[in-house]
Short mmCIF file of C-alpha atoms in Angstrom, two decimals:
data_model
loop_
_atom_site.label_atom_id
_atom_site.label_comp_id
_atom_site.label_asym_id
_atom_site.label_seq_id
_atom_site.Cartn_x
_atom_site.Cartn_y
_atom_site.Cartn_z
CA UNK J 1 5.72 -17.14 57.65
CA UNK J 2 2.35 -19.17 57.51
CA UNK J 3 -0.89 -16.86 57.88
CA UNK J 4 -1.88 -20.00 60.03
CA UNK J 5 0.39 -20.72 63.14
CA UNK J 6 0.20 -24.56 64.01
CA UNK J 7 3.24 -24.85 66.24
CA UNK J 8 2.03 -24.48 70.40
CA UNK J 9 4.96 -25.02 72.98
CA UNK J 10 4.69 -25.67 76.51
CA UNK J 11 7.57 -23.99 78.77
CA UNK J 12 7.75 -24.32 82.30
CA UNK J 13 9.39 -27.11 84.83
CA UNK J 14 9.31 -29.79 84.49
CA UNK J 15 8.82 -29.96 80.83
CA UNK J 16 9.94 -27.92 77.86
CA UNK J 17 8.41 -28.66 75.08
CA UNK J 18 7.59 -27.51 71.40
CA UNK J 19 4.62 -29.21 69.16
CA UNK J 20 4.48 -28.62 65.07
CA UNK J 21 0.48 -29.44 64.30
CA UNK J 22 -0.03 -30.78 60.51
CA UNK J 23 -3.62 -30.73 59.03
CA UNK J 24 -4.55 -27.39 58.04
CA UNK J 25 -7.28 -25.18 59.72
CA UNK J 26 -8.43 -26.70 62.81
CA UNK J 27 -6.95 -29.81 62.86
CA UNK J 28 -3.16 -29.16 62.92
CA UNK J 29 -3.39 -26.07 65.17
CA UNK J 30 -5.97 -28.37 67.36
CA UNK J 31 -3.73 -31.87 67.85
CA UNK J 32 -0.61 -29.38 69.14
CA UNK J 33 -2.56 -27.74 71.22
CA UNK J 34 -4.12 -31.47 72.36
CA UNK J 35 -0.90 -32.42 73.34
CA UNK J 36 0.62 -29.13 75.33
CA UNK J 37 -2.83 -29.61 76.95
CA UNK J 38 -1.60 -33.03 78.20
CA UNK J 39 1.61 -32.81 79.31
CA UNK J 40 0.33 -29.82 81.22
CA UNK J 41 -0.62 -32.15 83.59
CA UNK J 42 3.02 -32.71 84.50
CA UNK J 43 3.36 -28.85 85.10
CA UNK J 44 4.43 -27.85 89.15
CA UNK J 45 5.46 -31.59 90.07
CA UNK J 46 9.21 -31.73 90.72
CA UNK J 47 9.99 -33.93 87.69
CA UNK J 48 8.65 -36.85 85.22
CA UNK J 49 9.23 -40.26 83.97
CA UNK J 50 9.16 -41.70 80.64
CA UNK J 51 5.96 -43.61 81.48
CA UNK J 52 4.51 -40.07 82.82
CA UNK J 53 5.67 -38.71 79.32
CA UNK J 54 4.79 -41.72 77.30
CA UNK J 55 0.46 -41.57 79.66
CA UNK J 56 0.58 -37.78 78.15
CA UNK J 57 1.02 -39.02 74.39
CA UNK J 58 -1.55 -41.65 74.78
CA UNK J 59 -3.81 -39.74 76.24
CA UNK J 60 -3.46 -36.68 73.71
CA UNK J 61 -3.87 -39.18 70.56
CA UNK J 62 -6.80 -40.53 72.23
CA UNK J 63 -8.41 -36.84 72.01
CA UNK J 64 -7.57 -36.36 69.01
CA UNK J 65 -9.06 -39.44 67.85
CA UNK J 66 -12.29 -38.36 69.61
CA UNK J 67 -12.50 -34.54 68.42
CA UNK J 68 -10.78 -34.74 65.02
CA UNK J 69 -12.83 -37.88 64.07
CA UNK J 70 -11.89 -39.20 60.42
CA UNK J 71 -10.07 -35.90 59.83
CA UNK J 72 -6.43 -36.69 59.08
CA UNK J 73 -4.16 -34.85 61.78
CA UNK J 74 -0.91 -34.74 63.68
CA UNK J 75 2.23 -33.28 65.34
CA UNK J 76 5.40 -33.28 65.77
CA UNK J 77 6.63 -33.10 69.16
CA UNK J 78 10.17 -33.11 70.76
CA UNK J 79 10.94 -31.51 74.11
CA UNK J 80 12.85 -32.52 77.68
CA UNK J 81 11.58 -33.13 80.83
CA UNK J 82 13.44 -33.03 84.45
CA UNK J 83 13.78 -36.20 85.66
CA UNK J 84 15.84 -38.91 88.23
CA UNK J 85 17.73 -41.94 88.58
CA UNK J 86 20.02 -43.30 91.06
CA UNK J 87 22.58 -42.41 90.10
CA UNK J 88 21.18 -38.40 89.62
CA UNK J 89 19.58 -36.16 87.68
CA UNK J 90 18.80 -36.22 83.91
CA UNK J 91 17.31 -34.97 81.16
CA UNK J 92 14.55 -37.13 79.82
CA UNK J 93 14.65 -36.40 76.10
CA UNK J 94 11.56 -36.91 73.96
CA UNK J 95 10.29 -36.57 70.41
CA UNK J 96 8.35 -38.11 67.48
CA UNK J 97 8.53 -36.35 63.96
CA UNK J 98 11.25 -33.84 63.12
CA UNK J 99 11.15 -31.36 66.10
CA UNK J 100 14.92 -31.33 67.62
CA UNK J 101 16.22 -30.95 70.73
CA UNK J 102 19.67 -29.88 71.16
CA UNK J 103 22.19 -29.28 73.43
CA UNK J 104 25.34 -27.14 73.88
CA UNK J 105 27.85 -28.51 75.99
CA UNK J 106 31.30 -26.88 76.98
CA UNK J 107 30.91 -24.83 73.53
CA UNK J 108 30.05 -27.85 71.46
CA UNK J 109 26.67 -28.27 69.53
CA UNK J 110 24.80 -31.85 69.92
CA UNK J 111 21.38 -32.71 68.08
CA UNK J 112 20.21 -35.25 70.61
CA UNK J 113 16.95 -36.19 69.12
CA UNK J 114 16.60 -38.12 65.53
CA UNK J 115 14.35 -36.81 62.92
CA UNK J 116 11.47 -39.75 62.02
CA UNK J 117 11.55 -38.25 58.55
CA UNK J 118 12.34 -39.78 55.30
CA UNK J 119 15.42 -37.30 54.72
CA UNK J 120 16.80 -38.88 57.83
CA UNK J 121 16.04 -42.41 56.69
CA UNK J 122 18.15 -41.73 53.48
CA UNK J 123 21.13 -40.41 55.44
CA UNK J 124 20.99 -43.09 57.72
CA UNK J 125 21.26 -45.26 54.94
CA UNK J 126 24.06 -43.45 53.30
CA UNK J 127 22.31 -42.46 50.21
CA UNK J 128 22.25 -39.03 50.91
CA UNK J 129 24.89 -36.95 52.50
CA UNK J 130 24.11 -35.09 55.83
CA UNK J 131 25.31 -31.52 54.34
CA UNK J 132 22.30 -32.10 51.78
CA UNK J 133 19.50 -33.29 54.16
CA UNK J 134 18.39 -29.37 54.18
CA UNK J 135 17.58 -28.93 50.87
CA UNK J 136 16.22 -32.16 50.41
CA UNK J 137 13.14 -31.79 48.14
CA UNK J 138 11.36 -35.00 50.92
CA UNK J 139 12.74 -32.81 53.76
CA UNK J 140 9.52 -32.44 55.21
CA UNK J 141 7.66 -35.51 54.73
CA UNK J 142 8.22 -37.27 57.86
CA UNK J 143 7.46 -40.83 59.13
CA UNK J 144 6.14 -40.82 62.54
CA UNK J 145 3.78 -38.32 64.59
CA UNK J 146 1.52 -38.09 66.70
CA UNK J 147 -2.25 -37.98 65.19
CA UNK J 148 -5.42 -39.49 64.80
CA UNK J 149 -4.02 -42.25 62.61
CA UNK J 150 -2.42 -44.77 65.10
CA UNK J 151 -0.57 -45.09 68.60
CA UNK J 152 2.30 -42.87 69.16
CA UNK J 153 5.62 -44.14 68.68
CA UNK J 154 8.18 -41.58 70.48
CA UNK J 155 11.81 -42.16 71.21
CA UNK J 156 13.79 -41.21 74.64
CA UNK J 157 17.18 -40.21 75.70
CA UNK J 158 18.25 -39.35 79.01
CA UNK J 159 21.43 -37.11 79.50
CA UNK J 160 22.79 -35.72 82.69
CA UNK J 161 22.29 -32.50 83.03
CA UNK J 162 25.50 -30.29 83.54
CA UNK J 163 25.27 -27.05 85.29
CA UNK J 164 26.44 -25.32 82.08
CA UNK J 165 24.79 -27.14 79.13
CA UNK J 166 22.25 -25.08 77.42
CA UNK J 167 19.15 -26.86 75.57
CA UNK J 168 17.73 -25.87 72.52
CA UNK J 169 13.72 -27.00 71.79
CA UNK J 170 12.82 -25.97 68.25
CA UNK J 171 9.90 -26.85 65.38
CA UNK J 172 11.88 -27.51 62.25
CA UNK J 173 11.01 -24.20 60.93
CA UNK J 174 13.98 -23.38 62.88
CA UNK J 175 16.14 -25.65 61.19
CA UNK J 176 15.40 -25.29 57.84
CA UNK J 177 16.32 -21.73 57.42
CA UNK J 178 19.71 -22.12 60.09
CA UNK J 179 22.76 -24.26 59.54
CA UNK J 180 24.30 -25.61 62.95
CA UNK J 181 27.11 -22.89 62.87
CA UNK J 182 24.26 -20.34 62.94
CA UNK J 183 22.74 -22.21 65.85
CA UNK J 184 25.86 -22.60 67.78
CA UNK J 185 26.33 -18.89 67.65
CA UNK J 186 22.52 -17.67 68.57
CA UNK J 187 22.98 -20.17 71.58
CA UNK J 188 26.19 -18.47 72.90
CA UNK J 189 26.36 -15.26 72.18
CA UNK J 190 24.05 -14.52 74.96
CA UNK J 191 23.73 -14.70 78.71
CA UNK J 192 20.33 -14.58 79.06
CA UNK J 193 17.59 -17.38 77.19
CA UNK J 194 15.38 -15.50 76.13
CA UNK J 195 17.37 -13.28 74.18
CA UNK J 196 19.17 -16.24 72.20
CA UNK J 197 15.44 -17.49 71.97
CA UNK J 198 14.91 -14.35 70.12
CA UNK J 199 17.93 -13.73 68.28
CA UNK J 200 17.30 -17.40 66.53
CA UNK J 201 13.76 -16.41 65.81
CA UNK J 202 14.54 -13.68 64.10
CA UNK J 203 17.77 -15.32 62.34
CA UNK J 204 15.29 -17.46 60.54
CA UNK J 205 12.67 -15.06 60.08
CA UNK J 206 15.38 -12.90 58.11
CA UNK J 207 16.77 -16.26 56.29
CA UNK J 208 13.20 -16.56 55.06
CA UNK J 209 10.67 -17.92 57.24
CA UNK J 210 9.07 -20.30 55.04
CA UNK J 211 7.67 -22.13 58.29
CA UNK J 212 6.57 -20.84 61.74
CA UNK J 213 9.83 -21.19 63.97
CA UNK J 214 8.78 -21.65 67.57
CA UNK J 215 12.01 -22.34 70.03
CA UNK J 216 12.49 -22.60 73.69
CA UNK J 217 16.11 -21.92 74.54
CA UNK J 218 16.89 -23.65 78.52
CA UNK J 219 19.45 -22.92 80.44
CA UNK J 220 19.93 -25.58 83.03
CA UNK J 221 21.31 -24.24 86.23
CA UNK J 222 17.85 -22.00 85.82
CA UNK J 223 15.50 -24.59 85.36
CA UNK J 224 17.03 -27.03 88.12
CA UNK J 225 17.76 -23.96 90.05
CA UNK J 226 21.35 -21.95 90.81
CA UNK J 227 23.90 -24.26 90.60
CA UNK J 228 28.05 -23.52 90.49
CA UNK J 229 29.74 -23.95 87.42
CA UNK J 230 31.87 -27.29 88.60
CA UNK J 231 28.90 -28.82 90.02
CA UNK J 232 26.90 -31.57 88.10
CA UNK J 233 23.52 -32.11 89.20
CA UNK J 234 23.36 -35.13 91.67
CA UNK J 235 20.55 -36.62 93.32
CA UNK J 236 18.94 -34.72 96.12
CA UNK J 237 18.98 -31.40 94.32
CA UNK J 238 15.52 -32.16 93.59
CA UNK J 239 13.26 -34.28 95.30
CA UNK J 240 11.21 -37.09 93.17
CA UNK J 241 8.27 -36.44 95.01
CA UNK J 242 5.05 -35.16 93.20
CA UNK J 243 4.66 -32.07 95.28
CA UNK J 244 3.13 -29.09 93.84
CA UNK J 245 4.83 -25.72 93.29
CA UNK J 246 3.76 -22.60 93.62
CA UNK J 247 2.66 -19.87 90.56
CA UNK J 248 4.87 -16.94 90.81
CA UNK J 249 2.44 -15.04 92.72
CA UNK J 250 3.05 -17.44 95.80
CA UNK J 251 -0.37 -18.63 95.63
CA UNK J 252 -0.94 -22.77 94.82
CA UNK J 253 -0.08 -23.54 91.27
CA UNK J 254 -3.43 -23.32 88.86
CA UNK J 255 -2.69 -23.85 84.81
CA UNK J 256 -5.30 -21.74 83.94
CA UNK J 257 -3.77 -18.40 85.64
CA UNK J 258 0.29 -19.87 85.79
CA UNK J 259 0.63 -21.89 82.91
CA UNK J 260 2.22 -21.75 79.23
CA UNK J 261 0.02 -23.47 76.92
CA UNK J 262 -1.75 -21.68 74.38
CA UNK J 263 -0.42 -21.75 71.24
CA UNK J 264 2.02 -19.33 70.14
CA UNK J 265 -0.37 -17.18 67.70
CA UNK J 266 -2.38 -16.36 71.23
CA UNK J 267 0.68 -15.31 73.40
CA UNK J 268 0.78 -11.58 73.91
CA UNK J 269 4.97 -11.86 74.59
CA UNK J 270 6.75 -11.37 71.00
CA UNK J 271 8.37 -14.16 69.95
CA UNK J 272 11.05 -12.13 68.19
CA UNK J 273 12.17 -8.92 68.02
CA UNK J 274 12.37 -6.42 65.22
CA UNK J 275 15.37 -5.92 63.39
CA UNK J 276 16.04 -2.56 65.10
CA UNK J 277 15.87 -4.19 67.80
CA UNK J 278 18.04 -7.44 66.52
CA UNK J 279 20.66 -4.72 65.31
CA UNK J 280 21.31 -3.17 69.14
CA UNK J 281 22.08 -6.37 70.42
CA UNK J 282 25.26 -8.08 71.09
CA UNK J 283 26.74 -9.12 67.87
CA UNK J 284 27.22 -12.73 67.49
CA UNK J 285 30.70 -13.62 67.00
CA UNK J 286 32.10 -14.65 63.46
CA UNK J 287 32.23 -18.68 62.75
CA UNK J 288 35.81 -20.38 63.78
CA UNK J 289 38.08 -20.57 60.81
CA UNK J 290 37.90 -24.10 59.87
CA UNK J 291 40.63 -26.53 60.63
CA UNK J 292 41.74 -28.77 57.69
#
């Protein structure tokens, strides 16, 4: 892995997100860390809009504009936020550069973000197959971020969110060391997050780790709150009103003392474990024999 960790992530209702900083030294570590520090504005309300999520881009360009100055900088940044409609409860998914999002639904795998990359511009075009993208010599040049270069440009998606579905938030150091079988697996071989969180760390890690890997694994009925297996979330489950939560210690939410959002080189928490450890867990179950 990097001796220099520019990934940050931000993980707590009602946004999960993960940031991959580009610039070196204090300038790629320093715009992800800009933008966790803005969208943790949205942390303890009771969900968030695309225009909420769209303010919290602006406003963390802006910054880095003003403390990077003609230093060229960015990040990638994909990540989900709770949100509503009328007709019920979504997922708001986000993301500008080629940080994924991902969802596993009923057993299946779905990438719902798109890469901005030039890898994914080729595929899209048909002039390079998908099963190649990974090992792509352009795979990490990428064609939209955010950074002291322009305004943001992200794209949305909203999804309803099923009491079952599982998300995956991950920096692409993730995915370029695991195929999707490998992903599938780490995602349901587990009951509880955090230890799929750190099985796929490691996974990678072992695979190589030519990038930092930062991933948030979110289960939904946990993040929304319990919910039965047949029952979709539908509005009223949570209320649209902006009203604070409180930290875990019952007292009024404060970022400083509740919040995630220092950057993952700073967080005492390991973010995977050691392969002693890796070995005395659950095995993950072979991949299903292909069907031809």
């Amino acid at each position: 892995m990097r001796s220099l960790n520019e990934d940050s992530l931000l993980a707590y209702p009602p946004v999960f997100l993960v940031a991959d900083g580009m610039g070196g030294h204090d300038a790629g570590d320093v715009a992800s860390r800009l933008v966790v520090e803005e969208f943790s504005f949205l942390v303890g309300h009771d969900g968030a809009t695309s225009d909420d999520v769209h303010a919290c881009f602006e406003r963390a360009s802006a910054r880095m504009r003003d403390i990077l100055g003609d230093r060229t900088a960015g990040t990638t940044v994909a990540g989900v936020a709770v949100t509503a409609t009328d007709n019920g409860e979504y997922w708001l998914v986000f993301n500008i550069g080629d940080s994924r999002v991902y969802r596993v639904s009923e057993g299946v795998l779905e990438q719902i973000s798109v890469d901005h990359s030039v890898v994914q511009e080729l595929v899209d075009s048909g002039d390079l197959a998908l099963a190649d993208a990974r090992i792509h010599p352009e795979r990490h040049v990428i064609t939209r971020a955010v950074g002291t270069g322009g305004v943001p440009d992200p794209d949305y998606w909203l999804i309803p969110a099923s009491a079952e579905d599982r998300l995956l938030v991950c920096s692409d150091g993730l995915t370029t060391e695991l195929d999707d079988a490998t992903l599938l697996h780490g995602l349901t071989a587990f009951a509880d997050p955090q230890q799929s969180a750190d099985w796929l760390v490691g996974a990678a890690v072992d695979a190589g780790g030519r990038d930092n890997v930062t991933v948030i694994v979110v289960d939904v009925a946990a993040a929304w709150g319990e919910l039965s297996a047949e029952e979709t979330i539908t509005r009223g489950t949570a209320t649209a009103a902006r009203i604070p939560r409180k930290g875990p210690d019952g007292a009024p939410w404060d970022e400083e003392l509740h919040g995630e959002t220092v950057p993952r080189e700073d967080r005492a928490a390991p973010t995977a474990p050691t392969p002693a450890a890796r070995r005395a867990m659950p095995p993950v179950p072979p991949p299903p024999a292909e069907v031809s």
